[in-house]
Coordinates of C-alpha atoms in Angstrom, one line a residue:
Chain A
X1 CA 96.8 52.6 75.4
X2 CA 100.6 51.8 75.2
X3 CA 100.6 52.6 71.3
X4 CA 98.2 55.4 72.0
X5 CA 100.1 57.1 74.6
X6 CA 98.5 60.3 76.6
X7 CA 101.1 62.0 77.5
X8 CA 101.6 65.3 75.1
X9 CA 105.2 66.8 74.3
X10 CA 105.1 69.6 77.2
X11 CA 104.8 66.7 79.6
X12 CA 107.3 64.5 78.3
X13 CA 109.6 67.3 78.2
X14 CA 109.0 68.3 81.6
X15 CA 110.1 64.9 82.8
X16 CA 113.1 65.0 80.5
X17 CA 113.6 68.3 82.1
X18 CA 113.1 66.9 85.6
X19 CA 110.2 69.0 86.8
X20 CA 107.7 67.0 87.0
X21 CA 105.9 66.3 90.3
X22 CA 106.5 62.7 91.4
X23 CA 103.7 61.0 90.7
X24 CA 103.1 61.8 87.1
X25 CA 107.0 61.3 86.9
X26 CA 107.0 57.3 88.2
X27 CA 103.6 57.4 85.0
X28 CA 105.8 58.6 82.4
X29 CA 108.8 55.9 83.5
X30 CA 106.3 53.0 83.2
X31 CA 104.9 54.4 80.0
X32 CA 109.2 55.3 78.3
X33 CA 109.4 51.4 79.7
X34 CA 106.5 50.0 77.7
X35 CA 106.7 52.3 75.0
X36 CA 109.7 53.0 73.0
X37 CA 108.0 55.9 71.0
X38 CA 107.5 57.4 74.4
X39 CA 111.2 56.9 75.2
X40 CA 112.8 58.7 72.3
X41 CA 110.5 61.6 72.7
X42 CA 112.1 61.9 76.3
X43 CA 115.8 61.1 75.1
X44 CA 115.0 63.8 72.2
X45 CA 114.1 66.3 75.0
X46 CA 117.8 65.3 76.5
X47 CA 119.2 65.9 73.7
X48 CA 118.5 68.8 72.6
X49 CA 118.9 70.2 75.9
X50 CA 122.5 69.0 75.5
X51 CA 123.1 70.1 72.2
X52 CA 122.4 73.6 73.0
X53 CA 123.9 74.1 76.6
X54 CA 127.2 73.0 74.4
X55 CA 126.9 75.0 71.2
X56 CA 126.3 78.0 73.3
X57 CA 129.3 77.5 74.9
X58 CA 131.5 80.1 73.3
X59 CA 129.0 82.7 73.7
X60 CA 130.3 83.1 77.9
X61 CA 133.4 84.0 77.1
X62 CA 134.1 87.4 79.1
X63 CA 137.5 89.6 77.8
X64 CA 139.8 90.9 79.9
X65 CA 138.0 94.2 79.2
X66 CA 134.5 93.4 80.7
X67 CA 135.8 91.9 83.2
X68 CA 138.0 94.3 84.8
X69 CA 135.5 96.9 84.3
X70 CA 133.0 95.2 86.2
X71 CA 135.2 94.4 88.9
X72 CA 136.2 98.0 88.8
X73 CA 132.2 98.7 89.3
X74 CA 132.0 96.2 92.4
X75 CA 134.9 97.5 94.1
X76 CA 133.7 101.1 93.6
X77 CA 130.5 99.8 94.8
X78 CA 131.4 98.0 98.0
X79 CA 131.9 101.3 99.6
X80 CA 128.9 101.5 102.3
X81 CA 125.7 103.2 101.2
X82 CA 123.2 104.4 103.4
X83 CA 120.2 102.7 102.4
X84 CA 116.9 104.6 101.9
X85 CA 115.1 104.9 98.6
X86 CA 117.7 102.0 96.8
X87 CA 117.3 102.2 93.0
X88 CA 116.8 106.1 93.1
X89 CA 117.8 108.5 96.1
X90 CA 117.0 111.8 96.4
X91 CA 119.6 114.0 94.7
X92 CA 120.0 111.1 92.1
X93 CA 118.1 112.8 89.3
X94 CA 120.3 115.5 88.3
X95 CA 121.4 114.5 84.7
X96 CA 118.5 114.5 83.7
X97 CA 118.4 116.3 80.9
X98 CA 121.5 114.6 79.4
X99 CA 120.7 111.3 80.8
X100 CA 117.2 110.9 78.3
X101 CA 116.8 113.6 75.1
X102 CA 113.6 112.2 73.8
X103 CA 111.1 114.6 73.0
X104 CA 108.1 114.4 76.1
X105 CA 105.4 113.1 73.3
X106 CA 107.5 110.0 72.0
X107 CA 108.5 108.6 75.8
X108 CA 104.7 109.0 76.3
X109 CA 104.0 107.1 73.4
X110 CA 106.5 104.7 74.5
X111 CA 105.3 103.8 77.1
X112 CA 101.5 103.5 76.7
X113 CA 102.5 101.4 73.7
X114 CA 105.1 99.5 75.0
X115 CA 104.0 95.4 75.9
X116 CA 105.9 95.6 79.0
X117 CA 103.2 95.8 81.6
X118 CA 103.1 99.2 82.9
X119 CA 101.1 102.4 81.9
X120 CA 101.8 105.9 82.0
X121 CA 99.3 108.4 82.5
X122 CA 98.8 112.0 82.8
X123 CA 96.2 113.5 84.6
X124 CA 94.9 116.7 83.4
X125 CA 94.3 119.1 86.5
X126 CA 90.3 120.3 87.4
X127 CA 89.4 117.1 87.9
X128 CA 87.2 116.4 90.9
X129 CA 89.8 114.1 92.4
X130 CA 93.0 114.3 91.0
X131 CA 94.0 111.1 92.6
X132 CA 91.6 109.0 91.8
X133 CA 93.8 107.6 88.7
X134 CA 96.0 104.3 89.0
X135 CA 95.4 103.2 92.1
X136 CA 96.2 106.8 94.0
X137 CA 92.8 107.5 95.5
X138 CA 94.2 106.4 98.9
X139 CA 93.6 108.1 102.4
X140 CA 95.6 110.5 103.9
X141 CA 98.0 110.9 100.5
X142 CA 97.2 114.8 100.7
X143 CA 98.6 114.1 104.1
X144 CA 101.4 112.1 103.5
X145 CA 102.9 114.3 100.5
X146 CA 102.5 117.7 102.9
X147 CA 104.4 116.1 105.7
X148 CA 106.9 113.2 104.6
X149 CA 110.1 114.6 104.2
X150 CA 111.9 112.9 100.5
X151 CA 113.9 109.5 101.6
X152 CA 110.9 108.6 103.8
X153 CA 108.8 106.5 104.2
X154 CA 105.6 105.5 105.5
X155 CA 102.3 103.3 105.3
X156 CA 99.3 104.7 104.2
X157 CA 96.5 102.2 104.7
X158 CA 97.2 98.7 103.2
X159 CA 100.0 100.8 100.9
X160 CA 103.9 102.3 101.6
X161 CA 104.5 105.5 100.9
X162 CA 107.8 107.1 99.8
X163 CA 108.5 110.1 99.3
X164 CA 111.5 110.6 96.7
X165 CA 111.7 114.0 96.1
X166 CA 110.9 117.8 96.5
X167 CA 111.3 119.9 93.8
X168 CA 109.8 123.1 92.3
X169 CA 108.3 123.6 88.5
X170 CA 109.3 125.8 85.8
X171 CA 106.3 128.0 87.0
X172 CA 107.5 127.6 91.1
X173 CA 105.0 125.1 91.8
X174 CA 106.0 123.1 94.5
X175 CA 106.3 119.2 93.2
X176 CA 107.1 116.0 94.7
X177 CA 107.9 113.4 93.6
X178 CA 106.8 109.9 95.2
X179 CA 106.4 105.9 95.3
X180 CA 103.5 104.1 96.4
X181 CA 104.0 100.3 96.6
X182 CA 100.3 98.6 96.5
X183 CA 99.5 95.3 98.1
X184 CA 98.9 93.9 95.2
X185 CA 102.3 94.1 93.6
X186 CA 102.1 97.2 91.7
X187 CA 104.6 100.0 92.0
X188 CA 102.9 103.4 91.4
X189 CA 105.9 106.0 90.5
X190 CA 104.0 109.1 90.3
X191 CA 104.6 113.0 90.4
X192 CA 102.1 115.7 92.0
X193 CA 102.4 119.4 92.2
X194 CA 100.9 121.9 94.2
X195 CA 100.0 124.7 91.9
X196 CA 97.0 126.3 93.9
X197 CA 95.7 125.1 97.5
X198 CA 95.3 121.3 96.1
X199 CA 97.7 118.5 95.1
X200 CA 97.4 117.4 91.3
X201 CA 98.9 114.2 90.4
X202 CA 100.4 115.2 86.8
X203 CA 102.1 111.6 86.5
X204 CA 102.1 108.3 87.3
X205 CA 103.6 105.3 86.2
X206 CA 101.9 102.1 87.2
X207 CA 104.8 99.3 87.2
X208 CA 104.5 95.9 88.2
X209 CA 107.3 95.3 90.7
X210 CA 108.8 91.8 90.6
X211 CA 109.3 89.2 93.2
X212 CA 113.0 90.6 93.7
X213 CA 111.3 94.6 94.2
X214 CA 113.1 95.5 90.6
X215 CA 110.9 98.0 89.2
X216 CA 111.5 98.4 85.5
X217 CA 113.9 101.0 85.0
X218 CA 112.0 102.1 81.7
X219 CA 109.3 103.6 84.1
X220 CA 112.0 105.8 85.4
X221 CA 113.3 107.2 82.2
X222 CA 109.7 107.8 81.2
X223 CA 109.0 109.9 84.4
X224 CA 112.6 111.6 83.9
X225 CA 111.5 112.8 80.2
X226 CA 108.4 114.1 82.2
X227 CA 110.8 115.9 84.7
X228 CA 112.1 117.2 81.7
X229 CA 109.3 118.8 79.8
X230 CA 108.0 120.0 83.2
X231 CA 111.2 122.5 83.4
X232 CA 111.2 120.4 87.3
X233 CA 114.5 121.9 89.2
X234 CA 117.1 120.2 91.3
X235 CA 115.7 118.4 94.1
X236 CA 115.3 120.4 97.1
X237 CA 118.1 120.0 99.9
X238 CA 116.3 118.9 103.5
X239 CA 116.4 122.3 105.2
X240 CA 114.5 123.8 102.2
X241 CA 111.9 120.8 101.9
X242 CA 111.2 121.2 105.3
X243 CA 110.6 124.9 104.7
X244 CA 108.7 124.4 101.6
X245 CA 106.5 121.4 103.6
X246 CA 106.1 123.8 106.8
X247 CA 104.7 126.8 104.4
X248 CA 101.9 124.2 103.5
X249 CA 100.5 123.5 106.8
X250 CA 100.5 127.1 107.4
Chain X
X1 CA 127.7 89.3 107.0
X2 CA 130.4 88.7 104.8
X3 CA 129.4 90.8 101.4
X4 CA 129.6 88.4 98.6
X5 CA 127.6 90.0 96.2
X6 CA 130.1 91.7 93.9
X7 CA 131.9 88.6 93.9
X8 CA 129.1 86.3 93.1
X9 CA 128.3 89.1 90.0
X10 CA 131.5 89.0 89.3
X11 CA 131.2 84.7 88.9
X12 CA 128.1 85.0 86.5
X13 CA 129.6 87.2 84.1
X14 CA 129.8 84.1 81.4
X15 CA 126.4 83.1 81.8
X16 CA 125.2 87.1 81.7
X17 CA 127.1 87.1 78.5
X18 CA 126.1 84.2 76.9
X19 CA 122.5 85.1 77.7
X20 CA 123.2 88.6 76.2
X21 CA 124.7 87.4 73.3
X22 CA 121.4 85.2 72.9
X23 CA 119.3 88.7 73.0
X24 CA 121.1 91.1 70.9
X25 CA 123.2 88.7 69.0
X26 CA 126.5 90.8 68.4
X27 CA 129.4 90.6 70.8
X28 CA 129.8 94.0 70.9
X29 CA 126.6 95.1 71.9
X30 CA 126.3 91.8 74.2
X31 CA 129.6 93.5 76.1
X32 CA 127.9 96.7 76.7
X33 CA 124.7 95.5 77.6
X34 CA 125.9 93.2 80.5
X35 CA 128.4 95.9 81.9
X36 CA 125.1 98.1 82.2
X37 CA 123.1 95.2 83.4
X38 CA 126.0 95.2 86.3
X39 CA 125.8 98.5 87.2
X40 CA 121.9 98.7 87.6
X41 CA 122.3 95.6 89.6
X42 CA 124.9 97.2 91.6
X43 CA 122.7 99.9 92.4
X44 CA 119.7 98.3 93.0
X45 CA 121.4 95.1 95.3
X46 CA 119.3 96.4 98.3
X47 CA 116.2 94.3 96.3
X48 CA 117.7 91.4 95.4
X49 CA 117.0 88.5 98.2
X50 CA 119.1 86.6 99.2
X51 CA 118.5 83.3 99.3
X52 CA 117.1 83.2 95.8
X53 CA 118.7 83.0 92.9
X54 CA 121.4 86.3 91.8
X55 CA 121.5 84.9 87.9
X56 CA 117.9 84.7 87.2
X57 CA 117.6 88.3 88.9
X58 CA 120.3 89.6 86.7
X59 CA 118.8 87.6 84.1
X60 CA 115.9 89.8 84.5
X61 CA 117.9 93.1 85.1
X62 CA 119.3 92.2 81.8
X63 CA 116.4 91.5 79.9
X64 CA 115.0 94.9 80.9
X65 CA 117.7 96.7 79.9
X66 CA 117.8 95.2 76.7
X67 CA 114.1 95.5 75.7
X68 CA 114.4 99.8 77.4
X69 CA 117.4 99.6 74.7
X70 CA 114.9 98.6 71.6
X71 CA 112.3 101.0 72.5
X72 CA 115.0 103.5 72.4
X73 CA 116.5 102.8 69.3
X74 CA 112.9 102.6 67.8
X75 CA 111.8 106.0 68.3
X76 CA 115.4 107.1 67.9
X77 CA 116.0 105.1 64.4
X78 CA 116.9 108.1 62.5
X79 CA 119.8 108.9 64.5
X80 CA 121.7 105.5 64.1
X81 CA 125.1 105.8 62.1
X82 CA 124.9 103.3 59.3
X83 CA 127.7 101.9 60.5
X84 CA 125.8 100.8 64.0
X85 CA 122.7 100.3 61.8
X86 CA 124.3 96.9 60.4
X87 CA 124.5 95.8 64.6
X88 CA 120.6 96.6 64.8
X89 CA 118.9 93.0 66.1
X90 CA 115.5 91.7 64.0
X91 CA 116.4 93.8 61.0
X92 CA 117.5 91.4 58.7
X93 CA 116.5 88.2 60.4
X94 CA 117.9 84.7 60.7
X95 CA 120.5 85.0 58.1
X96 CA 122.5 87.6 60.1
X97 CA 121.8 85.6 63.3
X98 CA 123.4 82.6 61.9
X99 CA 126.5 84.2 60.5
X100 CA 127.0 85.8 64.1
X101 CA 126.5 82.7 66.1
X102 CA 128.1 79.6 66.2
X103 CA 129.0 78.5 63.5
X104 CA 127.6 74.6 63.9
X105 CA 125.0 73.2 62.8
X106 CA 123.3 73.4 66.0
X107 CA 124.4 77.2 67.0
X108 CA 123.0 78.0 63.3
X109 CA 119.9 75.9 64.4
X110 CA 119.0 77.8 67.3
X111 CA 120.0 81.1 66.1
X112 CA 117.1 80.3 63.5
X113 CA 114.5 79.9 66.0
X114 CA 112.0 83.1 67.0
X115 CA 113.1 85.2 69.4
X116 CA 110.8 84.1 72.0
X117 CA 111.4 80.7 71.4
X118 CA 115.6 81.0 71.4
X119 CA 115.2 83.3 74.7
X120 CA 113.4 80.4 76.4
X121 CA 115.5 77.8 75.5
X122 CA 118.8 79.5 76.2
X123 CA 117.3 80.5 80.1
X124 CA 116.2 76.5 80.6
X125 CA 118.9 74.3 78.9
X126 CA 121.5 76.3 79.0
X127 CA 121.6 78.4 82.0
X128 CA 119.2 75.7 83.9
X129 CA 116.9 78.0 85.4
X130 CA 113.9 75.8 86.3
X131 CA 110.5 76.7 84.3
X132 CA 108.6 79.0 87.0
X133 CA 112.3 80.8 87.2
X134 CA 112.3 81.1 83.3
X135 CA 108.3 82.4 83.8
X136 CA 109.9 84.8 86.2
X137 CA 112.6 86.6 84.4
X138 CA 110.4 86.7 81.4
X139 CA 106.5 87.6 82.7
X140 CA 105.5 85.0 81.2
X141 CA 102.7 82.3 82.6
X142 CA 104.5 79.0 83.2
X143 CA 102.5 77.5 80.5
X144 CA 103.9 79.8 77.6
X145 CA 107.3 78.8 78.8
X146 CA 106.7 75.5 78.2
X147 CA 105.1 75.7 75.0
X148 CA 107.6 77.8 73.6
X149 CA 110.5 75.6 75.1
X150 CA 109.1 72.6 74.0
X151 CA 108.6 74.2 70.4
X152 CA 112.1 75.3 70.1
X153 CA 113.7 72.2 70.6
X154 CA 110.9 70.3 68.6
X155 CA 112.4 72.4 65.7
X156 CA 116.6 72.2 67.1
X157 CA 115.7 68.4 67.2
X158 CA 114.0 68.3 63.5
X159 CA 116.6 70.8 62.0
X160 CA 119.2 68.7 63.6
X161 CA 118.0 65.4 62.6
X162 CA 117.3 64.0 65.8
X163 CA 114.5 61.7 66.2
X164 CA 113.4 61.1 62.8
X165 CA 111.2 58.0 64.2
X166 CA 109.2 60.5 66.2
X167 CA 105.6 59.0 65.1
X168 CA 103.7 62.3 65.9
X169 CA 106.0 64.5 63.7
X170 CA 105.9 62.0 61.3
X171 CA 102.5 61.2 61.1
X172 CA 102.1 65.1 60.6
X173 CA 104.2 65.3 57.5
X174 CA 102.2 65.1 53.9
X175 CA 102.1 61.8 52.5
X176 CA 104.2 61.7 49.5

């Protein structure tokens, strides 16, 4: 047994690395006691941990340059914002156009093919329920998207709707554009327009939000290169949402 | 509450460059990307938590940024001036890597190592994020972590001569 040792390389590492849980650490101390084999695997875990936390040392130096500029950024920063939709208010998709030139077919591509854990999708309209796609066949959406004004939010079911934005189409469909965080973690970024009597999801993005609510911000360029292609306007300011909204229930 | 947060960003600038550096393995590029790793993270603070720890979120921040970057640069790769092409990451492989990192025997060592495997190491030994935290900021499963942690330093430790009495890497090697 003490020649033969159990323990593999991942778990000798882990003690090296001090994560083990206690038990199986006091196991692996008997066994680096009885065994020396055992104890240089562990001291060559501490060493290399050593040996690179040094040789990287050089790579954390931060020039004058960076640094200013990012303290530039924080002070410019630390003036109070109003807190509703964080990563992307309404009003904040303007540059849209300048901000991401791909052409609509490659950011598509990009994203379908990309490894990063979230899918794009485009619903094609005529389908019996435009919303059954990605998670969006929840009650009272039609609801929700005819009533929320953009900055707001509100649950819908197990789910949190947010409404981003209110814009209108190249061909004066009304769109919005929205957020529905699931209960499982996922964030669904998505886009519907109102071309006839019916909303028609025409984009989602399915990303998986992290512990920390960061949603990747590839998602967003892939649904601005949408906004894009769509010929999609400026947001609409509140007093013409509110108009646009009222029309509907009309 | 007393606001610390543009402070604290301000603190972790080394270790966002170092781990930048580690990524796209020019100085240059390793500048830019962390000064817009800071400005996302400026403007999406309202999800960090505090309580938890701002590198590895940054960490993550970064990461993203880096890998939107790629993708970019992939469908965009007819664009790129030769003279930024010579900067691009995975193009020409190790050798590059090791002229652009340090220049011991140990920086040259891990600049060798796969991506994946230099990425993980750099996030545990060297900015001491614990393994679940590594799994975090890279979607990994805990397990892959490990396995690529402790393959990376299996190879820092043989390229470096360390352990040469290891009777499982010896007992591996072809009889003469």
């Amino acid at each position: 047994m003490m020649t033969d040792h159990p323990f593999d390389d991942e778990t000798l590492m882990a003690f090296a690395d001090g994560e083990l849980d206690q038990a199986t650490a006091a196991e692996i101390a008997r066994a680096a006691e009885a065994d020396a084999a055992v104890a240089a695997r562990i001291a060559a875990f501490r060493e290399t941990r050593e040996i690179a936390r040094d040789a990287l040392q050089d790579d954390a130096s931060v020039s004058a340059d960076l640094r200013a500029s990012v303290q530039r950024m924080v002070d410019e920063a630390t003036v109070p914002v109003t807190q509703t939709v964080p990563y992307r208010k309404a009003g904040v998709m303007q540059p849209r156009a300048t901000r991401w030139a791909l052409p609509l077919a490659a950011s598509i591509a990009l994203a379908i093919g990309g490894a990063g854990g979230y899918f794009a999708g485009f619903q094609s309209s005529g389908d019996g329920n435009a919303f059954d796609t990605a998670g969006l066949s929840v009650p009272g959406l039609s609801t929700a998207l005819n009533t929320v004004p953009a900055g707001q939010e509100t649950p819908l079911g197990e789910d949190r709707f947010r409404a981003i934005a209110t814009f209108r189409d190249a061909d004066e469909s009304l769109c919005r554009e929205f957020e529905l965080d699931k209960t499982d973690g996922r964030s669904i970024v998505a886009v519907a327009c109102r071309p006839g009597a019916v909303w028609d999801v025409q984009f989602t993005v399915v990303a998986q939000r992290a512990d920390n609510g960061y949603a990747p911000a590839s998602s967003l360029d892939v649904l601005d290169a949408f906004l894009t292609a769509r010929g999609a306007g400026e947001p609409l300011p509140v007093d013409a949402e509110a108009a646009a909204l009222g029309a509907l229930a009309r | 509450m007393a606001d610390t947060f543009g402070q604290d960003l301000v603190g972790l600038l080394p270790n966002l460059r170092r781990y930048a550096v580690s990524l796209c393995r020019s100085p240059d590029r390793a500048d830019d990307l962390v000064q817009r790793t800071c400005e996302k993270a400026l403007a999406s603070r309202a999800f960090f938590k505090p309580g938890t720890r701002l590198d590895a979120w940054l960490f993550r921040i970064l990461r993203n940024t880096w890998i939107d970057e790629l993708r970019r640069e992939r469908v965009q790769g007819t664009r790129i001036d030769i003279d930024d092409a010579q900067d691009l990451p995975g193009t020409d492989g190790p050798s590059r890597a090791e002229d652009r990192l340090a220049l011991s025997a140990a920086g040259a060592a891990i600049a060798r190592l796969p991506d994946e495997q230099r990425e993980v190491l750099v996030l545990v030994c060297v900015e001491e994020l614990s393994y679940r935290e590594t799994a975090d900021v890279l979607q990994l499963p805990i397990g892959t972590v490990m396995s690529r942690l402790a393959r990376a330093r299996q190879k820092l430790a043989d390229q470096l001569g360390i352990n040469p009495s290891d009777e499982r890497s010896s007992s591996n090697r072809k009889p003469r």
